[in-house]
Tab-separated table of C-alpha atoms in Angstrom:
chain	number	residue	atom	x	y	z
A	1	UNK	CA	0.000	0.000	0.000
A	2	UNK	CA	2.939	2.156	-0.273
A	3	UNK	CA	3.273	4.423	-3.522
A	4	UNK	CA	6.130	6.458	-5.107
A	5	UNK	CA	5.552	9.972	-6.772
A	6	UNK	CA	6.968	10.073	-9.662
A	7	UNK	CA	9.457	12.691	-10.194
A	8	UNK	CA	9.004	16.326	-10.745
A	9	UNK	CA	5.475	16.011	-8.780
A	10	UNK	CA	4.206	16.358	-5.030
A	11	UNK	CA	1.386	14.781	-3.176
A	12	UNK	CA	-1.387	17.550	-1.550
A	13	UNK	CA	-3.885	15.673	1.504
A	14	UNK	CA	-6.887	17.393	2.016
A	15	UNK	CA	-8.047	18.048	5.554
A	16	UNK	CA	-10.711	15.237	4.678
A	17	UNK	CA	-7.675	12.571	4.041
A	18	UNK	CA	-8.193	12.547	-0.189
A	19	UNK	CA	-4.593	13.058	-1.813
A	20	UNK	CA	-4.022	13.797	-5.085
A	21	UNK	CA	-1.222	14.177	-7.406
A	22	UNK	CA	0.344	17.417	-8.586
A	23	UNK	CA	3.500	18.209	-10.767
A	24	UNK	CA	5.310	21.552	-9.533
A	25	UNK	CA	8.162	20.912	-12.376
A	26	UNK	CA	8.529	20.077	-15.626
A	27	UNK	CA	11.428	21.407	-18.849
A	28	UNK	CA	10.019	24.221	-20.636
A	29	UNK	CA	9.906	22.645	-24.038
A	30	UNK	CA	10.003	26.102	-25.604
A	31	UNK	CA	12.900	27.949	-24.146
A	32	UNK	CA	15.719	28.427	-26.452
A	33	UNK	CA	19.146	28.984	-26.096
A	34	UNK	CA	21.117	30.327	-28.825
A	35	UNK	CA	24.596	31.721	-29.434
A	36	UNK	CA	26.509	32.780	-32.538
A	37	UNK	CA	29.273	30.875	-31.561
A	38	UNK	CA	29.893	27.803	-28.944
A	39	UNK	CA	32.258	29.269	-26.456
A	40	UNK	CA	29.054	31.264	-25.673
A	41	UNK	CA	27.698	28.595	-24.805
A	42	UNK	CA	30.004	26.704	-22.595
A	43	UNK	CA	30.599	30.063	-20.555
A	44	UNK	CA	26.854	29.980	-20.451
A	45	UNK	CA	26.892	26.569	-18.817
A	46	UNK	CA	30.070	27.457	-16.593
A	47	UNK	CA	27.779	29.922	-14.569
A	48	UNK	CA	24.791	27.676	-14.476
A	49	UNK	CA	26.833	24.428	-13.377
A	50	UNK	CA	28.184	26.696	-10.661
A	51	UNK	CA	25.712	28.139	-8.956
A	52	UNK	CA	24.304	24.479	-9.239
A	53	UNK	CA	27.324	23.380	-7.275
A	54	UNK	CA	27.726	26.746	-4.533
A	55	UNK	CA	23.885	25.973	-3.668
A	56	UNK	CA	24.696	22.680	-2.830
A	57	UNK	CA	27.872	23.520	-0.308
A	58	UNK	CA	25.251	24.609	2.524
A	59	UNK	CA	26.709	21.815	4.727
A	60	UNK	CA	27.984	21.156	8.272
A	61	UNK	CA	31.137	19.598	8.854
A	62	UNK	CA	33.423	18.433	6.019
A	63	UNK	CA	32.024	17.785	2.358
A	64	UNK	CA	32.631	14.496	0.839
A	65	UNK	CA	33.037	14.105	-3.031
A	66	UNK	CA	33.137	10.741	-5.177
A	67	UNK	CA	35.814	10.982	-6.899
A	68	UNK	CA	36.852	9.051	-10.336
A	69	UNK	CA	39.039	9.698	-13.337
A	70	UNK	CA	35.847	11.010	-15.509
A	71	UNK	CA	34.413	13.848	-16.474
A	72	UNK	CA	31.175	14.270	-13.951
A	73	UNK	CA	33.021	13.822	-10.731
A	74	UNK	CA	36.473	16.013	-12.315
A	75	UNK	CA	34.249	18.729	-12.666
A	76	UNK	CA	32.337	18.840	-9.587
A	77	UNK	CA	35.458	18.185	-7.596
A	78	UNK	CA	37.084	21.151	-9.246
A	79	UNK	CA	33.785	23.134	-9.277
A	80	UNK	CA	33.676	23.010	-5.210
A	81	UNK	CA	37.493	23.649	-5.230
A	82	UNK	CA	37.005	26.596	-7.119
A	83	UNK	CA	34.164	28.197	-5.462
A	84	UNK	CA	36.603	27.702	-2.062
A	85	UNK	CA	33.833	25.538	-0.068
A	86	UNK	CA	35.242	25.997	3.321
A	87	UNK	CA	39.215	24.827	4.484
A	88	UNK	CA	39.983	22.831	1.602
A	89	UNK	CA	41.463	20.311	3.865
A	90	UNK	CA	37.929	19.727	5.109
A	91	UNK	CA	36.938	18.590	1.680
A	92	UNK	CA	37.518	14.862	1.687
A	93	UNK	CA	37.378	12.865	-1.768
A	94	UNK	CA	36.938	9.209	-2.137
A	95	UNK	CA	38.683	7.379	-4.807
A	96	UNK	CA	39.023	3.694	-5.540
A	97	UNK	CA	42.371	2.101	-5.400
A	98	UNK	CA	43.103	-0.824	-7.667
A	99	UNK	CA	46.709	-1.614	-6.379
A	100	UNK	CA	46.143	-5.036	-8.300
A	101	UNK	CA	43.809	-4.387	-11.188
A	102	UNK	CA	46.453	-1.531	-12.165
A	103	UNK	CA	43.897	-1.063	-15.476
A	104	UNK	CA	41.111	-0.106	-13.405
A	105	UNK	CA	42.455	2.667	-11.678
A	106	UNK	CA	42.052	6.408	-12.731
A	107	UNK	CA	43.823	7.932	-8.985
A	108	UNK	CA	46.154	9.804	-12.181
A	109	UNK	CA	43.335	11.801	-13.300
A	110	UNK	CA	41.869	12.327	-9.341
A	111	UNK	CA	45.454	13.177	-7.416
A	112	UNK	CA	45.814	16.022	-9.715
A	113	UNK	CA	42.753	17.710	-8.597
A	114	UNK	CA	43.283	16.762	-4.474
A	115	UNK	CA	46.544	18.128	-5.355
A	116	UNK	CA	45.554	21.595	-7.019
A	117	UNK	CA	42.995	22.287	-4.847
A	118	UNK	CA	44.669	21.078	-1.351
A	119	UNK	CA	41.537	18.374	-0.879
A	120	UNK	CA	42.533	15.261	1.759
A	121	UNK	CA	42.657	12.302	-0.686
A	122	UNK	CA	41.054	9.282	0.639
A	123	UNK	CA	41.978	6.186	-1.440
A	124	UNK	CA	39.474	3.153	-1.391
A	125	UNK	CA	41.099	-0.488	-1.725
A	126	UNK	CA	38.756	-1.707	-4.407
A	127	UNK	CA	40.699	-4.675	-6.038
A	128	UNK	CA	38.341	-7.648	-4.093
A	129	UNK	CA	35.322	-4.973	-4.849
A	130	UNK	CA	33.507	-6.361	-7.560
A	131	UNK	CA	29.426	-6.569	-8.185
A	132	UNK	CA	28.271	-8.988	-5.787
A	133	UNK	CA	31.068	-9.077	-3.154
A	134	UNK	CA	30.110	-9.940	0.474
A	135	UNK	CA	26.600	-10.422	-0.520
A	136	UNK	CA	24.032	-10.345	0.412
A	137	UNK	CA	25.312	-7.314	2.726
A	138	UNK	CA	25.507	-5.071	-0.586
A	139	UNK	CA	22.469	-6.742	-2.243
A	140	UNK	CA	19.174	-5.139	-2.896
A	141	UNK	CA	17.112	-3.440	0.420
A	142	UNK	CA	14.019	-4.887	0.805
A	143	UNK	CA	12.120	-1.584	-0.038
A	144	UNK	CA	13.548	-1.960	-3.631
A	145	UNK	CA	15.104	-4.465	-5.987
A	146	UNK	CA	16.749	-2.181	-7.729
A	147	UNK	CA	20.836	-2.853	-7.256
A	148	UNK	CA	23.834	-1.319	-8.833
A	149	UNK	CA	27.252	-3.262	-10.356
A	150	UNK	CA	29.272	-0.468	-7.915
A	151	UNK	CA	27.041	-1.044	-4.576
A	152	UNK	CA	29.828	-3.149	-2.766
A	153	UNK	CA	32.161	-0.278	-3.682
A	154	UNK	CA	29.887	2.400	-3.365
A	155	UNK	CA	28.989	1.390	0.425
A	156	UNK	CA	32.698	1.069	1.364
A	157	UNK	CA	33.023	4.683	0.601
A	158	UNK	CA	30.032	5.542	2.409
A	159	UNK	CA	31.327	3.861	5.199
A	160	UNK	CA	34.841	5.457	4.992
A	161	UNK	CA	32.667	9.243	4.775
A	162	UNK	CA	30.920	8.363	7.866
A	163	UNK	CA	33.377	7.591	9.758
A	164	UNK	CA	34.918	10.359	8.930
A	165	UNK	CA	32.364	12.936	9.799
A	166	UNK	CA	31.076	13.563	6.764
A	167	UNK	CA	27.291	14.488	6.260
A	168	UNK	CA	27.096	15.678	3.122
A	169	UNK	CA	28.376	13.605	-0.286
A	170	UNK	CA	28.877	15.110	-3.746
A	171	UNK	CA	27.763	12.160	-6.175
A	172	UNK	CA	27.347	13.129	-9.582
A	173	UNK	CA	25.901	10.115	-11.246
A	174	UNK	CA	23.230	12.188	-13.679
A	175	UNK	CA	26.288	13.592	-15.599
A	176	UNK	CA	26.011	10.695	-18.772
A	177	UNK	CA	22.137	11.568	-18.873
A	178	UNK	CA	22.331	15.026	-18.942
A	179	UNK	CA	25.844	15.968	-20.872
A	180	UNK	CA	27.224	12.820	-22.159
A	181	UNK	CA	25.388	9.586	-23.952
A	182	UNK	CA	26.541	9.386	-27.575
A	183	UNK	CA	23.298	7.469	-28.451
A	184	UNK	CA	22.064	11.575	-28.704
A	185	UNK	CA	23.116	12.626	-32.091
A	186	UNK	CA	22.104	15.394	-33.385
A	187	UNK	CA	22.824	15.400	-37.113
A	188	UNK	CA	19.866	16.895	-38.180
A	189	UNK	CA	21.699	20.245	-37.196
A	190	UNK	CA	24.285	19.660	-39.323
A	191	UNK	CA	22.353	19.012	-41.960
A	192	UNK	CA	20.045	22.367	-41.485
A	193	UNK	CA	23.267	23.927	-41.575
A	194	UNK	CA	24.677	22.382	-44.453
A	195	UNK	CA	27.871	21.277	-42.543
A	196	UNK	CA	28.635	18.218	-45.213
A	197	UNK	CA	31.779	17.354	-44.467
A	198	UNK	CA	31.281	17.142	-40.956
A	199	UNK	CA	28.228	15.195	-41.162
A	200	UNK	CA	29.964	12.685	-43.133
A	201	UNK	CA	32.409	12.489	-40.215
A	202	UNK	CA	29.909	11.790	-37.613
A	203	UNK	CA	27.762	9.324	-39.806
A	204	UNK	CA	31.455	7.581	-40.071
A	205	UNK	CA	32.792	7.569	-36.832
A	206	UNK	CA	29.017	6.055	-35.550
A	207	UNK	CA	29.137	3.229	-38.191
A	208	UNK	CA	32.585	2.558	-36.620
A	209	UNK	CA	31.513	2.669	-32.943
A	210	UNK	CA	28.379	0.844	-33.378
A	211	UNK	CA	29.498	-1.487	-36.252
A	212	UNK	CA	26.034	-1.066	-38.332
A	213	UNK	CA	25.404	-0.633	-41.508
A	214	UNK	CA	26.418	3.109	-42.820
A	215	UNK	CA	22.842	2.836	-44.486
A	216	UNK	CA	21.380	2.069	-41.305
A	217	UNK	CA	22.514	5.144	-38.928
A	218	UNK	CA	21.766	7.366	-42.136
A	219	UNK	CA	18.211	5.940	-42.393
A	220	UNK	CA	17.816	6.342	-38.624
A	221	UNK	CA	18.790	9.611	-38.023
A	222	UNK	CA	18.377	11.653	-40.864
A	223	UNK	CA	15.890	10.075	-43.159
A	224	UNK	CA	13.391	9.015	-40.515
A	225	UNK	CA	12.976	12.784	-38.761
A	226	UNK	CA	12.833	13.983	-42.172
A	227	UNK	CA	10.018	12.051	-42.668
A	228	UNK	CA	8.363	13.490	-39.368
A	229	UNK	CA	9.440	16.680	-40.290
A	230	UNK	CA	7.553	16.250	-43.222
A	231	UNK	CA	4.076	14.697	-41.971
A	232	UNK	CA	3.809	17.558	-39.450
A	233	UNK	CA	4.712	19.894	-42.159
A	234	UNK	CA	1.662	18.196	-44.006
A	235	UNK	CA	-0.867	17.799	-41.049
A	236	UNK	CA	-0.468	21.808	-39.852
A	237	UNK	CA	-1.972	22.704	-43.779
A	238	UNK	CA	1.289	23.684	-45.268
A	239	UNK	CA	1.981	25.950	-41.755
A	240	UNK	CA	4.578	25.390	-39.247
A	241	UNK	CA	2.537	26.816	-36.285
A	242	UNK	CA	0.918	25.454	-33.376
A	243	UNK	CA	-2.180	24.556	-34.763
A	244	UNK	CA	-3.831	21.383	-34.131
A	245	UNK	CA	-6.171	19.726	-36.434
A	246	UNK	CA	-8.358	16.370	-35.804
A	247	UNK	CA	-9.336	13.920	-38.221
A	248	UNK	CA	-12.658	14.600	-39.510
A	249	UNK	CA	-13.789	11.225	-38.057
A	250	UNK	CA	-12.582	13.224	-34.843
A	251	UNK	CA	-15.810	14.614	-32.498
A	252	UNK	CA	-14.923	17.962	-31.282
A	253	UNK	CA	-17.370	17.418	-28.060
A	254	UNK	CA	-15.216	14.066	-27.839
A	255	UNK	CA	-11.850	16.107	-28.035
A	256	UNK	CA	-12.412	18.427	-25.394
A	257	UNK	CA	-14.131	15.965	-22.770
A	258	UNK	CA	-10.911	13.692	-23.179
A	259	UNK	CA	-8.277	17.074	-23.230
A	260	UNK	CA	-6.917	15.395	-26.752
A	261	UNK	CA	-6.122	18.907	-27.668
A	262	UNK	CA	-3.718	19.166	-24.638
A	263	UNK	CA	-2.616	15.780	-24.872
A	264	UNK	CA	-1.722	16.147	-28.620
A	265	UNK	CA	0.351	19.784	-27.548
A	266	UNK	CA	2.294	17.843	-25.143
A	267	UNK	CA	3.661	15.073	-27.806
A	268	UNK	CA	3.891	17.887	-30.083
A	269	UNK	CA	5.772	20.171	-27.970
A	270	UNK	CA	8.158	16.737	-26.605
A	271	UNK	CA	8.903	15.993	-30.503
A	272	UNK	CA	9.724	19.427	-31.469
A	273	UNK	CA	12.813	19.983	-28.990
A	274	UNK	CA	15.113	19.842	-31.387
A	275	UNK	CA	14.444	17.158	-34.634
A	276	UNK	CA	15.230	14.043	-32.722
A	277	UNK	CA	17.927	15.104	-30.779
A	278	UNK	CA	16.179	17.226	-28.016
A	279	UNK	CA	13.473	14.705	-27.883
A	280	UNK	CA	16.002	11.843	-27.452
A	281	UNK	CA	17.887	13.707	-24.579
A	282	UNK	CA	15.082	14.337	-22.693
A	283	UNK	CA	13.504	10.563	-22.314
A	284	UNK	CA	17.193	9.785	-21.659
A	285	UNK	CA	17.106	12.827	-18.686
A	286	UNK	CA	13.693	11.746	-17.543
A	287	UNK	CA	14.233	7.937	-17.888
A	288	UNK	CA	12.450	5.668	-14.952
A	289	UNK	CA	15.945	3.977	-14.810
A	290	UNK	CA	17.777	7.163	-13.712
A	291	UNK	CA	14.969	7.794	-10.850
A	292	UNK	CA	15.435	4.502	-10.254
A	293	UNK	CA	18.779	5.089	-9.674
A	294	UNK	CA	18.790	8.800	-7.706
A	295	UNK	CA	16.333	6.763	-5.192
A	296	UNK	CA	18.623	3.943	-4.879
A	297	UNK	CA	21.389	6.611	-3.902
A	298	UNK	CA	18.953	8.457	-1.897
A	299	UNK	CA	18.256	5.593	0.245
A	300	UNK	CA	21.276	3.998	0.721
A	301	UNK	CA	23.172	6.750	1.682
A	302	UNK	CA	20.562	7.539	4.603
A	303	UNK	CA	21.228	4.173	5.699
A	304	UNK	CA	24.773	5.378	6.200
A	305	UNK	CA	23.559	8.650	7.893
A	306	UNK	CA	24.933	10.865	5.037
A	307	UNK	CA	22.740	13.357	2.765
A	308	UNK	CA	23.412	13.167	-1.260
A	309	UNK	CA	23.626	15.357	-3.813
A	310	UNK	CA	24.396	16.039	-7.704
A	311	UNK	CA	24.767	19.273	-8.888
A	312	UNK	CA	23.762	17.218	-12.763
A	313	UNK	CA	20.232	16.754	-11.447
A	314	UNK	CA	19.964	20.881	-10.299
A	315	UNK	CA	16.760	21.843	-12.632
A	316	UNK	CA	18.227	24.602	-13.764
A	317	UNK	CA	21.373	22.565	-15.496
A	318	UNK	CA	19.009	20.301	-16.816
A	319	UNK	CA	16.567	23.352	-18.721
A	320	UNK	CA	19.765	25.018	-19.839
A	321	UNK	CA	20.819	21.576	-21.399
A	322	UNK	CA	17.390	20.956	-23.001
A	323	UNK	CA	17.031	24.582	-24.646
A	324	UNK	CA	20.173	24.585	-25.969
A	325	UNK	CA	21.756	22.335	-29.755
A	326	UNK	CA	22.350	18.935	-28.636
A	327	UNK	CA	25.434	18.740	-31.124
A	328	UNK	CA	26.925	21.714	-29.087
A	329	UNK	CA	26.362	19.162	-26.154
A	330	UNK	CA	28.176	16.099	-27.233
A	331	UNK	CA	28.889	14.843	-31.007
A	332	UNK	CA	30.139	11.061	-31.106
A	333	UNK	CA	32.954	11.556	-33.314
A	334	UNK	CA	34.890	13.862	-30.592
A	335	UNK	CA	35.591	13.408	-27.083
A	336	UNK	CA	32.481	12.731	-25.205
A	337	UNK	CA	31.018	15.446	-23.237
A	338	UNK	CA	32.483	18.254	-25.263
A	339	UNK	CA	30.379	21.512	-23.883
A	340	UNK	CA	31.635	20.227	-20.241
A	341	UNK	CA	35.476	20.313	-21.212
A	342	UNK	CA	34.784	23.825	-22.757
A	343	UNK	CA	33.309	24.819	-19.471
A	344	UNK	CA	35.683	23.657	-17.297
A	345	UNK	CA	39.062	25.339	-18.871
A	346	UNK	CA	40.550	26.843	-16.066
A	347	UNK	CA	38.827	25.252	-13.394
A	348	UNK	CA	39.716	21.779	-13.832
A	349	UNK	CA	43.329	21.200	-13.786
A	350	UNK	CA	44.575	20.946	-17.337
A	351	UNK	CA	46.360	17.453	-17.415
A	352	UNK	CA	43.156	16.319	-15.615
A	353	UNK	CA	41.036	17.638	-18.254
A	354	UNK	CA	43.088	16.027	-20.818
A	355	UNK	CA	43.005	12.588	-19.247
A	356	UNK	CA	39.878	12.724	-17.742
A	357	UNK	CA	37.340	10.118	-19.759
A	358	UNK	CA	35.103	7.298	-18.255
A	359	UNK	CA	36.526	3.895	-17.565
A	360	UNK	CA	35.017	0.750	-16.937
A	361	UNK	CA	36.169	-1.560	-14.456
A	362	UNK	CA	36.375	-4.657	-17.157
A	363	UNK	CA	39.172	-6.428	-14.940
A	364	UNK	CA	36.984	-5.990	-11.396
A	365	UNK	CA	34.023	-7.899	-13.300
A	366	UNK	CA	36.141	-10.374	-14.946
A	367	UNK	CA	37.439	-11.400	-11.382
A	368	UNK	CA	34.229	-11.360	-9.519
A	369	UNK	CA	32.941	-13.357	-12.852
């Protein structure tokens, strides 16, 4: 008898016991963000991702970060070194340590930042680690089957942080959703633009990465919103407005009793984000598997006594991603998360932005395997 809200929405109880179900958030599907140039727009997101990060450093005691070699956590680390939150040396990050599985370790791309910013490193032996260790102590809570492949490593660190004092832990998990995720293409822009050469590039590089047909991505992601392009050229009358006409078959006393005039703005308003691309990054933002996984984080970490936070799932970083190109986001045939690396020049420390990229523990599952 227990319900979850879904996200983005709040539950009101009237004095008679009724509840109902409101939302009090959801992405402005019309805001746009546009620049003449992209610099703009990583400056742009520099002040956004900041404030994100300074509202966040309202904490007592000393701030915890999770720490890895990639992009996400680089940024925030460097982010709350920047904005000097606190005595540096109160600002504790937790990094694995594979002292065994040398492959899996990325402590070159963290020590740079502890060591710029003065941070107390905290290294986490993570070599016997792996999915399912000591279960079923790291398993799924009863409240949820939901489990991640990192629990058993994510819970040492949230024992190490509170045992250390900490209350408050910087976890940016939302950062793939919201800046990475090269399954978001956005070639369409290219091709509004004419950019040929380039889009021959990108087409290439994702035949190569995803080893389909060249035929295939091109009839995915260029033909087929061309073709939706097209029918709602056709079903507006020849207009590219906002108007909404029914199938004569269609009841107009039917389509306002059932809102279908609303409902059909919504989809229209979701589709037209940007042709494919904007549409694509938000069901990836507003997946059930990433609530999934913020609750997962949520609760676990109160089991540990500590408070959570990710300055990737601050509305106001999300809107600003949403209104804004998608290929000024992330293109697949560069390095991945390409507006965040513009951003952070000068925060992050440069051989850390250099070296910073995602890494998957291969070795850790092969020996838990």
């Amino acid at each position: 008898g227990i319900n979850q809200l879904p996200g983005g929405c709040l539950l009101l109880v009237d004095s008679d016991g009724r509840g109902r179900v409101e939302r009090f958030w959801e992405a402005d599907f019309e805001v746009r963000v546009r620049y003449p140039n992209e610099q703009d727009y990583a400056e742009h997101f520099r002040e956004v991702f900041l404030t994100a990060v300074r509202d966040r450093l309202r904490a007592r005691g000393p701030i915890g970060i999770q720490l890895s070699g990639g992009m996400d956590s680089g940024s925030t680390a460097s982010a709350v070194g920047h904005l000097g939150g606190g005595d540096a040396s109160s600002v504790r990050t937790y990094s694995y340590a594979f002292d065994e599985l040398t492959d899996s370790d990325e402590r070159s791309v963290s020590d740079r930042i502890v060591a710029a910013y003065g941070f107390t490193g905290v290294s986490v032996g993570a070599d016997e680690l792996w999915p399912l260790a000591g279960f079923p102590d790291h398993g799924p809570v009863r409240d949820d089957p939901f489990v991640l492949v990192y629990t058993a490593a994510n819970d040492e660190v949230r024992r190490r942080a509170r045992d250390d004092g900490v209350r408050l832990v910087f976890v940016p998990e939302r950062g793939d959703e919201v800046m990475g995720t090269q399954w978001v293409v956005d070639y369409m822009r290219l091709l509004d633009r004419r950019r040929w050469d380039l889009l021959r590039s990108e087409l290439g590089w994702h035949r190569r990465y995803t080893e389909d047909w060249l035929a295939g991505a091109v009839a995915r992601h260029v033909l087929r919103p061309l073709g939706s392009r097209a029918k709602r050229y056709l079903r507006s009358g020849g207009h590219q407005g906002d108007t909404l006409r029914f199938s004569s078959w269609i009841r107009p006393d039917f389509a306002d009793r059932a809102d279908l005039r609303e409902t059909i703005a919504d989809r229209q308003r979701n589709a037209n984000l940007n042709p494919g691309a904007g549409s694509t990054r938000h069901r990836v933002v507003f997946s059930l598997s990433g609530q999934r996984w913020a609750t997962d984080l949520e609760r676990r970490h109160a089991r540990a006594g500590l408070s959570y936070t990710d300055p990737f799932a601050d509305r106001r970083v999300v809107e600003y991603v949403l209104s804004i190109p998608q290929v000024v986001v992330n293109r697949p045939g560069e390095d991945s998360k390409r507006l965040l690396r513009a951003a952070m020049a000068g925060i992050m420390p440069d051989g850390a932005l250099r070296r910073a990229q995602k890494l998957i523990p291969a070795s850790l599952f092969s020996r838990g395997i």
